[in-house]
Short mmCIF file of N, CA, C and O in Angstrom, two decimals:
data_model
loop_
_atom_site.label_atom_id
_atom_site.label_comp_id
_atom_site.label_asym_id
_atom_site.label_seq_id
_atom_site.Cartn_x
_atom_site.Cartn_y
_atom_site.Cartn_z
N MET J 395 -15.70 14.58 -3.02
CA MET J 395 -14.38 15.08 -3.32
C MET J 395 -13.37 14.42 -2.39
O MET J 395 -13.56 14.41 -1.18
N GLN J 396 -12.33 13.89 -2.96
CA GLN J 396 -11.24 13.36 -2.15
C GLN J 396 -10.34 14.51 -1.73
O GLN J 396 -10.12 15.45 -2.51
N ILE J 397 -9.81 14.45 -0.51
CA ILE J 397 -8.93 15.52 -0.05
C ILE J 397 -7.45 15.13 -0.14
O ILE J 397 -6.58 15.96 0.10
N ILE J 398 -7.16 13.89 -0.47
CA ILE J 398 -5.78 13.43 -0.60
C ILE J 398 -5.46 13.28 -2.09
O ILE J 398 -6.17 12.59 -2.81
N ASP J 399 -4.40 13.91 -2.54
CA ASP J 399 -3.96 13.75 -3.93
C ASP J 399 -3.15 12.49 -4.11
O ASP J 399 -3.37 11.73 -5.04
N HIS J 400 -2.19 12.27 -3.21
CA HIS J 400 -1.38 11.05 -3.25
C HIS J 400 -0.71 10.86 -1.89
O HIS J 400 -0.66 11.78 -1.08
N LEU J 401 -0.21 9.66 -1.67
CA LEU J 401 0.52 9.31 -0.46
C LEU J 401 1.85 8.71 -0.88
O LEU J 401 1.98 8.17 -1.98
N SER J 402 2.83 8.77 0.00
CA SER J 402 4.14 8.19 -0.33
C SER J 402 4.79 7.59 0.91
O SER J 402 4.47 7.96 2.04
N VAL J 403 5.68 6.65 0.65
CA VAL J 403 6.52 6.08 1.71
C VAL J 403 7.96 6.12 1.24
O VAL J 403 8.25 6.08 0.04
N GLY J 404 8.86 6.19 2.21
CA GLY J 404 10.28 6.16 1.90
C GLY J 404 10.78 4.73 1.74
O GLY J 404 10.29 3.81 2.39
N VAL J 405 11.74 4.57 0.85
CA VAL J 405 12.39 3.28 0.60
C VAL J 405 13.89 3.51 0.48
O VAL J 405 14.33 4.62 0.21
N PRO J 406 14.69 2.45 0.69
CA PRO J 406 16.14 2.61 0.60
C PRO J 406 16.65 2.82 -0.82
O PRO J 406 17.67 3.46 -1.03
N SER J 407 15.94 2.26 -1.81
CA SER J 407 16.27 2.48 -3.22
C SER J 407 15.00 2.26 -4.04
O SER J 407 14.14 1.46 -3.65
N ILE J 408 14.91 2.97 -5.14
CA ILE J 408 13.73 2.82 -6.00
C ILE J 408 13.69 1.41 -6.57
O ILE J 408 12.63 0.78 -6.64
N GLU J 409 14.84 0.87 -6.94
CA GLU J 409 14.89 -0.49 -7.48
C GLU J 409 14.35 -1.51 -6.48
O GLU J 409 13.50 -2.34 -6.82
N ASP J 410 14.82 -1.46 -5.23
CA ASP J 410 14.35 -2.40 -4.21
C ASP J 410 12.87 -2.20 -3.92
O ASP J 410 12.11 -3.16 -3.78
N GLY J 411 12.44 -0.95 -3.82
CA GLY J 411 11.04 -0.67 -3.55
C GLY J 411 10.14 -1.15 -4.67
O GLY J 411 9.09 -1.74 -4.42
N ALA J 412 10.55 -0.93 -5.91
CA ALA J 412 9.74 -1.33 -7.06
C ALA J 412 9.62 -2.85 -7.16
O ALA J 412 8.57 -3.36 -7.57
N LYS J 413 10.64 -3.57 -6.76
CA LYS J 413 10.55 -5.04 -6.78
C LYS J 413 9.39 -5.52 -5.93
O LYS J 413 8.72 -6.49 -6.27
N PHE J 414 9.13 -4.86 -4.84
CA PHE J 414 8.03 -5.22 -3.95
C PHE J 414 6.71 -4.61 -4.42
O PHE J 414 5.71 -5.30 -4.60
N TYR J 415 6.68 -3.30 -4.62
CA TYR J 415 5.43 -2.61 -4.89
C TYR J 415 4.85 -2.88 -6.28
O TYR J 415 3.64 -2.81 -6.46
N ASP J 416 5.67 -3.18 -7.28
CA ASP J 416 5.12 -3.51 -8.60
C ASP J 416 4.12 -4.66 -8.48
O ASP J 416 3.00 -4.57 -8.98
N GLY J 417 4.52 -5.74 -7.85
CA GLY J 417 3.64 -6.90 -7.70
C GLY J 417 2.54 -6.68 -6.70
O GLY J 417 1.39 -7.08 -6.91
N LEU J 418 2.85 -6.03 -5.59
CA LEU J 418 1.85 -5.80 -4.54
C LEU J 418 0.67 -5.00 -5.09
O LEU J 418 -0.49 -5.39 -4.91
N LEU J 419 0.95 -3.92 -5.78
CA LEU J 419 -0.14 -3.07 -6.23
C LEU J 419 -0.87 -3.64 -7.44
O LEU J 419 -2.03 -3.29 -7.68
N GLN J 420 -0.26 -4.57 -8.15
CA GLN J 420 -0.98 -5.27 -9.21
C GLN J 420 -2.12 -6.11 -8.65
O GLN J 420 -3.11 -6.34 -9.33
N THR J 421 -2.01 -6.54 -7.38
CA THR J 421 -3.12 -7.29 -6.76
C THR J 421 -4.37 -6.44 -6.65
O THR J 421 -5.46 -6.97 -6.48
N LEU J 422 -4.22 -5.11 -6.74
CA LEU J 422 -5.35 -4.19 -6.66
C LEU J 422 -5.68 -3.57 -8.02
O LEU J 422 -6.47 -2.64 -8.11
N GLY J 423 -5.01 -4.04 -9.06
CA GLY J 423 -5.26 -3.50 -10.40
C GLY J 423 -4.53 -2.21 -10.69
O GLY J 423 -4.86 -1.49 -11.62
N ALA J 424 -3.52 -1.89 -9.90
CA ALA J 424 -2.72 -0.67 -10.11
C ALA J 424 -1.36 -1.05 -10.69
O ALA J 424 -0.87 -2.16 -10.48
N ASN J 425 -0.76 -0.11 -11.40
CA ASN J 425 0.54 -0.33 -12.04
C ASN J 425 1.45 0.86 -11.79
O ASN J 425 1.00 1.94 -11.42
N ARG J 426 2.73 0.64 -12.07
CA ARG J 426 3.69 1.75 -12.00
C ARG J 426 3.44 2.63 -13.22
O ARG J 426 3.49 2.18 -14.35
N LEU J 427 3.20 3.91 -12.98
CA LEU J 427 2.89 4.85 -14.05
C LEU J 427 4.07 5.72 -14.44
O LEU J 427 4.09 6.27 -15.55
N ALA J 428 5.04 5.87 -13.54
CA ALA J 428 6.21 6.71 -13.83
C ALA J 428 7.34 6.32 -12.90
O ALA J 428 7.11 5.85 -11.78
N THR J 429 8.56 6.53 -13.37
CA THR J 429 9.75 6.26 -12.56
C THR J 429 10.80 7.32 -12.86
O THR J 429 11.01 7.68 -14.01
N THR J 430 11.43 7.82 -11.80
CA THR J 430 12.58 8.71 -11.93
C THR J 430 13.67 8.16 -11.02
O THR J 430 13.48 7.13 -10.36
N ASP J 431 14.77 8.88 -10.91
CA ASP J 431 15.83 8.48 -9.99
C ASP J 431 15.38 8.59 -8.54
O ASP J 431 15.92 7.92 -7.67
N GLY J 432 14.37 9.43 -8.26
CA GLY J 432 13.96 9.68 -6.89
C GLY J 432 12.64 9.09 -6.47
O GLY J 432 12.33 9.07 -5.28
N PHE J 433 11.82 8.61 -7.42
CA PHE J 433 10.54 8.04 -7.03
C PHE J 433 10.00 7.10 -8.11
O PHE J 433 10.43 7.13 -9.25
N ALA J 434 9.04 6.28 -7.70
CA ALA J 434 8.20 5.50 -8.61
C ALA J 434 6.77 5.79 -8.21
O ALA J 434 6.43 5.81 -7.03
N ALA J 435 5.92 6.04 -9.22
CA ALA J 435 4.53 6.44 -8.99
C ALA J 435 3.58 5.36 -9.46
O ALA J 435 3.77 4.77 -10.52
N TYR J 436 2.53 5.10 -8.66
CA TYR J 436 1.58 4.02 -8.92
C TYR J 436 0.15 4.51 -8.92
O TYR J 436 -0.20 5.46 -8.20
N GLY J 437 -0.69 3.82 -9.67
CA GLY J 437 -2.12 4.09 -9.68
C GLY J 437 -2.80 3.25 -10.73
O GLY J 437 -2.17 2.44 -11.41
N ARG J 438 -4.10 3.44 -10.86
CA ARG J 438 -4.86 2.77 -11.91
C ARG J 438 -4.90 3.65 -13.15
O ARG J 438 -4.59 3.20 -14.24
N GLU J 439 -5.29 4.88 -13.00
CA GLU J 439 -5.33 5.83 -14.11
C GLU J 439 -4.52 7.08 -13.81
O GLU J 439 -3.97 7.70 -14.71
N THR J 440 -4.49 7.47 -12.55
CA THR J 440 -3.71 8.63 -12.12
C THR J 440 -2.83 8.20 -10.96
O THR J 440 -3.07 7.18 -10.32
N VAL J 441 -1.84 9.01 -10.66
CA VAL J 441 -0.92 8.70 -9.57
C VAL J 441 -1.62 8.89 -8.24
O VAL J 441 -2.17 9.95 -7.95
N ASP J 442 -1.61 7.82 -7.42
CA ASP J 442 -2.19 7.85 -6.08
C ASP J 442 -1.15 7.58 -5.00
O ASP J 442 -1.35 7.96 -3.85
N PHE J 443 -0.08 6.89 -5.36
CA PHE J 443 0.88 6.40 -4.37
C PHE J 443 2.29 6.44 -4.96
O PHE J 443 2.48 6.13 -6.14
N LEU J 444 3.25 6.85 -4.14
CA LEU J 444 4.64 6.90 -4.57
C LEU J 444 5.54 6.22 -3.56
O LEU J 444 5.28 6.26 -2.35
N ILE J 445 6.60 5.61 -4.06
CA ILE J 445 7.72 5.22 -3.22
C ILE J 445 8.82 6.22 -3.54
O ILE J 445 9.02 6.58 -4.71
N MET J 446 9.52 6.69 -2.51
CA MET J 446 10.46 7.79 -2.72
C MET J 446 11.74 7.63 -1.92
O MET J 446 11.73 7.05 -0.84
N LEU J 447 12.80 8.20 -2.46
CA LEU J 447 14.00 8.43 -1.68
C LEU J 447 13.75 9.74 -0.94
O LEU J 447 13.23 10.70 -1.53
N PRO J 448 14.07 9.82 0.35
CA PRO J 448 13.82 11.06 1.07
C PRO J 448 14.53 12.25 0.41
O PRO J 448 15.69 12.16 0.01
N PHE J 449 13.79 13.35 0.27
CA PHE J 449 14.29 14.55 -0.40
C PHE J 449 15.53 15.11 0.28
O PHE J 449 16.42 15.65 -0.38
N ASN J 450 15.60 14.97 1.61
CA ASN J 450 16.73 15.54 2.35
C ASN J 450 17.98 14.66 2.29
O ASN J 450 18.97 14.95 2.94
N GLN J 451 17.92 13.59 1.54
CA GLN J 451 19.03 12.66 1.32
C GLN J 451 19.48 11.95 2.60
O GLN J 451 20.57 11.41 2.66
N GLN J 452 18.62 11.95 3.62
CA GLN J 452 18.87 11.20 4.84
C GLN J 452 18.24 9.82 4.69
O GLN J 452 17.51 9.55 3.74
N ALA J 453 18.50 8.94 5.65
CA ALA J 453 17.93 7.59 5.60
C ALA J 453 16.41 7.65 5.71
O ALA J 453 15.86 8.49 6.44
N TYR J 454 15.72 6.77 4.98
CA TYR J 454 14.27 6.67 5.09
C TYR J 454 13.93 6.05 6.45
O TYR J 454 14.78 5.40 7.07
N SER J 455 12.71 6.24 6.90
CA SER J 455 12.23 5.58 8.12
C SER J 455 10.73 5.39 8.00
O SER J 455 10.05 6.14 7.29
N ALA J 456 10.23 4.37 8.67
CA ALA J 456 8.78 4.14 8.73
C ALA J 456 8.22 5.01 9.85
O ALA J 456 8.80 5.10 10.93
N GLY J 457 7.11 5.69 9.60
CA GLY J 457 6.52 6.57 10.60
C GLY J 457 5.84 5.78 11.70
O GLY J 457 5.01 4.92 11.42
N ASN J 458 6.16 6.06 12.94
CA ASN J 458 5.53 5.41 14.08
C ASN J 458 4.10 5.92 14.19
O ASN J 458 3.87 7.11 14.34
N GLY J 459 3.14 5.02 14.10
CA GLY J 459 1.74 5.39 14.16
C GLY J 459 1.15 5.73 12.80
O GLY J 459 -0.02 6.05 12.70
N THR J 460 1.95 5.63 11.76
CA THR J 460 1.50 5.94 10.41
C THR J 460 1.25 4.66 9.64
O THR J 460 2.00 3.70 9.77
N HIS J 461 0.18 4.64 8.86
CA HIS J 461 -0.02 3.55 7.92
C HIS J 461 -0.76 4.06 6.70
O HIS J 461 -1.45 5.08 6.76
N ILE J 462 -0.56 3.39 5.60
CA ILE J 462 -1.22 3.71 4.34
C ILE J 462 -2.29 2.64 4.12
O ILE J 462 -2.00 1.45 4.21
N CYS J 463 -3.51 3.05 3.81
CA CYS J 463 -4.59 2.10 3.57
C CYS J 463 -4.96 2.13 2.09
O CYS J 463 -5.30 3.18 1.54
N PHE J 464 -4.87 0.97 1.45
CA PHE J 464 -5.23 0.81 0.05
C PHE J 464 -6.65 0.28 -0.06
O PHE J 464 -7.06 -0.57 0.73
N LYS J 465 -7.39 0.76 -1.05
CA LYS J 465 -8.77 0.35 -1.27
C LYS J 465 -8.82 -0.86 -2.19
O LYS J 465 -8.26 -0.84 -3.28
N ALA J 466 -9.49 -1.91 -1.75
CA ALA J 466 -9.69 -3.11 -2.55
C ALA J 466 -11.13 -3.14 -3.05
O ALA J 466 -12.04 -2.61 -2.40
N ASP J 467 -11.34 -3.80 -4.19
CA ASP J 467 -12.67 -3.93 -4.76
C ASP J 467 -13.38 -5.21 -4.34
O ASP J 467 -14.53 -5.43 -4.69
N SER J 468 -12.66 -6.07 -3.59
CA SER J 468 -13.26 -7.34 -3.17
C SER J 468 -12.47 -7.92 -2.00
O SER J 468 -11.32 -7.53 -1.76
N LYS J 469 -13.08 -8.88 -1.32
CA LYS J 469 -12.36 -9.61 -0.27
C LYS J 469 -11.19 -10.38 -0.87
O LYS J 469 -10.13 -10.48 -0.26
N GLY J 470 -11.37 -10.88 -2.09
CA GLY J 470 -10.29 -11.60 -2.76
C GLY J 470 -9.07 -10.73 -2.98
O GLY J 470 -7.94 -11.20 -2.84
N GLN J 471 -9.27 -9.46 -3.33
CA GLN J 471 -8.12 -8.55 -3.49
C GLN J 471 -7.42 -8.32 -2.16
O GLN J 471 -6.19 -8.25 -2.12
N VAL J 472 -8.18 -8.21 -1.08
CA VAL J 472 -7.57 -8.07 0.26
C VAL J 472 -6.68 -9.27 0.54
O VAL J 472 -5.52 -9.13 0.94
N ASN J 473 -7.21 -10.45 0.30
CA ASN J 473 -6.46 -11.68 0.57
C ASN J 473 -5.21 -11.77 -0.31
O ASN J 473 -4.13 -12.14 0.18
N ALA J 474 -5.33 -11.42 -1.59
CA ALA J 474 -4.19 -11.48 -2.52
C ALA J 474 -3.11 -10.47 -2.14
O ALA J 474 -1.92 -10.78 -2.18
N PHE J 475 -3.51 -9.26 -1.77
CA PHE J 475 -2.58 -8.21 -1.35
C PHE J 475 -1.77 -8.69 -0.15
O PHE J 475 -0.54 -8.62 -0.14
N HIS J 476 -2.46 -9.18 0.86
CA HIS J 476 -1.80 -9.64 2.09
C HIS J 476 -0.89 -10.82 1.81
O HIS J 476 0.26 -10.86 2.26
N ALA J 477 -1.37 -11.78 1.04
CA ALA J 477 -0.55 -12.96 0.71
C ALA J 477 0.70 -12.56 -0.05
O ALA J 477 1.79 -13.05 0.23
N PHE J 478 0.56 -11.64 -1.01
CA PHE J 478 1.73 -11.19 -1.76
C PHE J 478 2.73 -10.51 -0.83
O PHE J 478 3.93 -10.77 -0.88
N ALA J 479 2.24 -9.63 0.02
CA ALA J 479 3.13 -8.89 0.93
C ALA J 479 3.95 -9.85 1.79
O ALA J 479 5.17 -9.74 1.88
N VAL J 480 3.29 -10.81 2.41
CA VAL J 480 3.96 -11.73 3.33
C VAL J 480 4.91 -12.67 2.57
O VAL J 480 5.99 -13.00 3.07
N ALA J 481 4.55 -13.06 1.36
CA ALA J 481 5.39 -13.98 0.57
C ALA J 481 6.58 -13.28 -0.08
O ALA J 481 7.48 -13.95 -0.57
N ASN J 482 6.60 -11.95 -0.05
CA ASN J 482 7.65 -11.21 -0.75
C ASN J 482 8.43 -10.27 0.15
O ASN J 482 8.81 -9.17 -0.25
N GLY J 483 8.67 -10.70 1.38
CA GLY J 483 9.54 -9.95 2.28
C GLY J 483 8.84 -9.09 3.29
O GLY J 483 9.48 -8.51 4.16
N GLY J 484 7.51 -8.98 3.19
CA GLY J 484 6.77 -8.22 4.18
C GLY J 484 6.46 -9.09 5.39
O GLY J 484 6.74 -10.29 5.41
N THR J 485 5.86 -8.49 6.41
CA THR J 485 5.47 -9.23 7.60
C THR J 485 4.00 -8.98 7.90
O THR J 485 3.47 -7.90 7.64
N CYS J 486 3.34 -9.98 8.44
CA CYS J 486 1.93 -9.89 8.80
C CYS J 486 1.76 -9.01 10.03
O CYS J 486 2.44 -9.21 11.03
N GLU J 487 0.83 -8.07 9.95
CA GLU J 487 0.46 -7.23 11.09
C GLU J 487 -1.00 -7.43 11.44
O GLU J 487 -1.52 -6.76 12.33
N GLY J 488 -1.68 -8.32 10.72
CA GLY J 488 -3.10 -8.60 10.96
C GLY J 488 -3.66 -9.38 9.79
O GLY J 488 -3.70 -8.88 8.67
N GLU J 489 -4.06 -10.61 10.04
CA GLU J 489 -4.57 -11.50 8.99
C GLU J 489 -5.81 -10.92 8.33
O GLU J 489 -6.56 -10.17 8.97
N PRO J 490 -6.08 -11.27 7.07
CA PRO J 490 -7.30 -10.81 6.41
C PRO J 490 -8.55 -11.30 7.13
O PRO J 490 -8.59 -12.44 7.60
N GLY J 491 -9.55 -10.42 7.22
CA GLY J 491 -10.81 -10.81 7.82
C GLY J 491 -11.60 -9.61 8.27
O GLY J 491 -11.20 -8.47 8.08
N PRO J 492 -12.76 -9.88 8.90
CA PRO J 492 -13.58 -8.79 9.42
C PRO J 492 -12.93 -8.19 10.66
O PRO J 492 -12.05 -8.82 11.28
N ARG J 493 -13.31 -6.99 11.01
CA ARG J 493 -12.80 -6.32 12.20
C ARG J 493 -13.97 -5.84 13.05
O ARG J 493 -14.94 -5.30 12.52
N ASP J 494 -13.86 -6.05 14.34
CA ASP J 494 -14.88 -5.56 15.27
C ASP J 494 -14.91 -4.04 15.23
O ASP J 494 -13.88 -3.38 15.03
N GLY J 495 -16.08 -3.49 15.43
CA GLY J 495 -16.21 -2.05 15.55
C GLY J 495 -16.55 -1.33 14.26
O GLY J 495 -16.86 -0.14 14.30
N TYR J 496 -16.50 -2.01 13.12
CA TYR J 496 -16.90 -1.36 11.88
C TYR J 496 -18.42 -1.43 11.76
O TYR J 496 -19.02 -2.45 12.05
N PRO J 497 -19.06 -0.34 11.31
CA PRO J 497 -20.51 -0.36 11.21
C PRO J 497 -21.04 -1.33 10.15
O PRO J 497 -22.15 -1.81 10.27
N ASN J 498 -20.25 -1.63 9.14
CA ASN J 498 -20.66 -2.56 8.10
C ASN J 498 -19.99 -3.91 8.37
O ASN J 498 -18.77 -4.02 8.35
N PRO J 499 -20.76 -4.96 8.62
CA PRO J 499 -20.17 -6.27 8.94
C PRO J 499 -19.44 -6.92 7.76
O PRO J 499 -18.71 -7.87 7.96
N ASP J 500 -19.61 -6.38 6.55
CA ASP J 500 -18.94 -6.94 5.38
C ASP J 500 -17.55 -6.37 5.15
O ASP J 500 -16.88 -6.75 4.19
N VAL J 501 -17.10 -5.46 6.01
CA VAL J 501 -15.74 -4.92 5.88
C VAL J 501 -14.74 -6.06 6.06
O VAL J 501 -14.87 -6.89 6.96
N HIS J 502 -13.75 -6.09 5.20
CA HIS J 502 -12.71 -7.14 5.20
C HIS J 502 -11.39 -6.41 5.02
O HIS J 502 -11.21 -5.68 4.04
N THR J 503 -10.47 -6.59 5.94
CA THR J 503 -9.22 -5.83 5.90
C THR J 503 -8.05 -6.69 6.36
O THR J 503 -8.23 -7.75 6.95
N ALA J 504 -6.85 -6.23 6.06
CA ALA J 504 -5.63 -6.92 6.48
C ALA J 504 -4.52 -5.88 6.64
O ALA J 504 -4.58 -4.80 6.04
N TYR J 505 -3.52 -6.24 7.42
CA TYR J 505 -2.39 -5.36 7.68
C TYR J 505 -1.08 -6.10 7.44
O TYR J 505 -0.97 -7.29 7.76
N ALA J 506 -0.10 -5.38 6.92
CA ALA J 506 1.24 -5.94 6.71
C ALA J 506 2.25 -4.80 6.79
O ALA J 506 1.88 -3.62 6.65
N ARG J 507 3.48 -5.16 7.01
CA ARG J 507 4.59 -4.21 6.86
C ARG J 507 5.34 -4.59 5.61
O ARG J 507 5.54 -5.78 5.33
N ASP J 508 5.75 -3.58 4.85
CA ASP J 508 6.58 -3.86 3.68
C ASP J 508 7.98 -4.26 4.14
O ASP J 508 8.28 -4.20 5.35
N PRO J 509 8.86 -4.69 3.25
CA PRO J 509 10.20 -5.10 3.67
C PRO J 509 11.02 -3.98 4.29
O PRO J 509 12.08 -4.22 4.88
N PHE J 510 10.52 -2.73 4.21
CA PHE J 510 11.26 -1.57 4.69
C PHE J 510 10.68 -1.02 5.99
O PHE J 510 11.11 0.01 6.49
N GLY J 511 9.65 -1.70 6.53
CA GLY J 511 9.07 -1.33 7.81
C GLY J 511 7.83 -0.46 7.74
O GLY J 511 7.24 -0.14 8.77
N ASN J 512 7.40 -0.05 6.54
CA ASN J 512 6.20 0.78 6.41
C ASN J 512 4.96 -0.07 6.63
O ASN J 512 4.83 -1.16 6.07
N LYS J 513 4.03 0.43 7.46
CA LYS J 513 2.81 -0.31 7.75
C LYS J 513 1.75 -0.03 6.69
O LYS J 513 1.48 1.12 6.36
N LEU J 514 1.16 -1.11 6.16
CA LEU J 514 0.16 -1.03 5.11
C LEU J 514 -1.12 -1.70 5.55
O LEU J 514 -1.08 -2.71 6.25
N GLU J 515 -2.22 -1.15 5.13
CA GLU J 515 -3.53 -1.79 5.32
C GLU J 515 -4.17 -1.89 3.95
O GLU J 515 -3.91 -1.06 3.06
N VAL J 516 -5.00 -2.87 3.77
CA VAL J 516 -5.84 -2.99 2.58
C VAL J 516 -7.24 -3.28 3.06
O VAL J 516 -7.43 -4.07 4.01
N ILE J 517 -8.23 -2.60 2.46
CA ILE J 517 -9.60 -2.74 2.96
C ILE J 517 -10.60 -2.86 1.82
O ILE J 517 -10.51 -2.15 0.82
N PHE J 518 -11.51 -3.80 1.98
CA PHE J 518 -12.72 -3.87 1.18
C PHE J 518 -13.81 -3.36 2.10
O PHE J 518 -14.07 -3.96 3.14
N ASN J 519 -14.44 -2.26 1.73
CA ASN J 519 -15.40 -1.61 2.64
C ASN J 519 -16.77 -2.29 2.67
O ASN J 519 -17.68 -1.82 3.33
N GLY J 520 -16.92 -3.39 1.93
CA GLY J 520 -18.18 -4.10 1.95
C GLY J 520 -19.11 -3.76 0.81
O GLY J 520 -20.19 -4.33 0.70
N PHE J 521 -18.70 -2.83 -0.01
CA PHE J 521 -19.53 -2.42 -1.14
C PHE J 521 -18.76 -2.62 -2.43
O PHE J 521 -17.63 -2.15 -2.57
N ALA J 522 -19.35 -3.33 -3.38
CA ALA J 522 -18.70 -3.57 -4.66
C ALA J 522 -18.52 -2.27 -5.42
O ALA J 522 -19.35 -1.36 -5.30
N ALA J 523 -17.44 -2.18 -6.18
CA ALA J 523 -17.16 -0.95 -6.94
C ALA J 523 -18.16 -0.75 -8.06
O ALA J 523 -18.79 -1.62 -8.54
#
């Protein structure tokens, strides 16, 4: 049983956020499933991730110490996710590759910040879907 229904990050506008996240999440086989004036929702079959305007109508901010980790089905998806992020206004926070300390040596992960400062990770846990 998963304990998380969905995760979200704040963006300055849904239009600007969707320009980035539409392509980024397609690298993982996910698409935009719904859009309103206040959010865009993404997933493969159900909503797992949202970009949102803050409900309190204050400026969005990236959480210090917070990151969202997306699940990849292959090392290739990790590489494509990271490459898309960096080529489309994001910044590299950790090149794709293995990480020390994981019990499975086949783990392959990468880190990036979106154009709005939110920290993202993508991980292939070493097991094919």
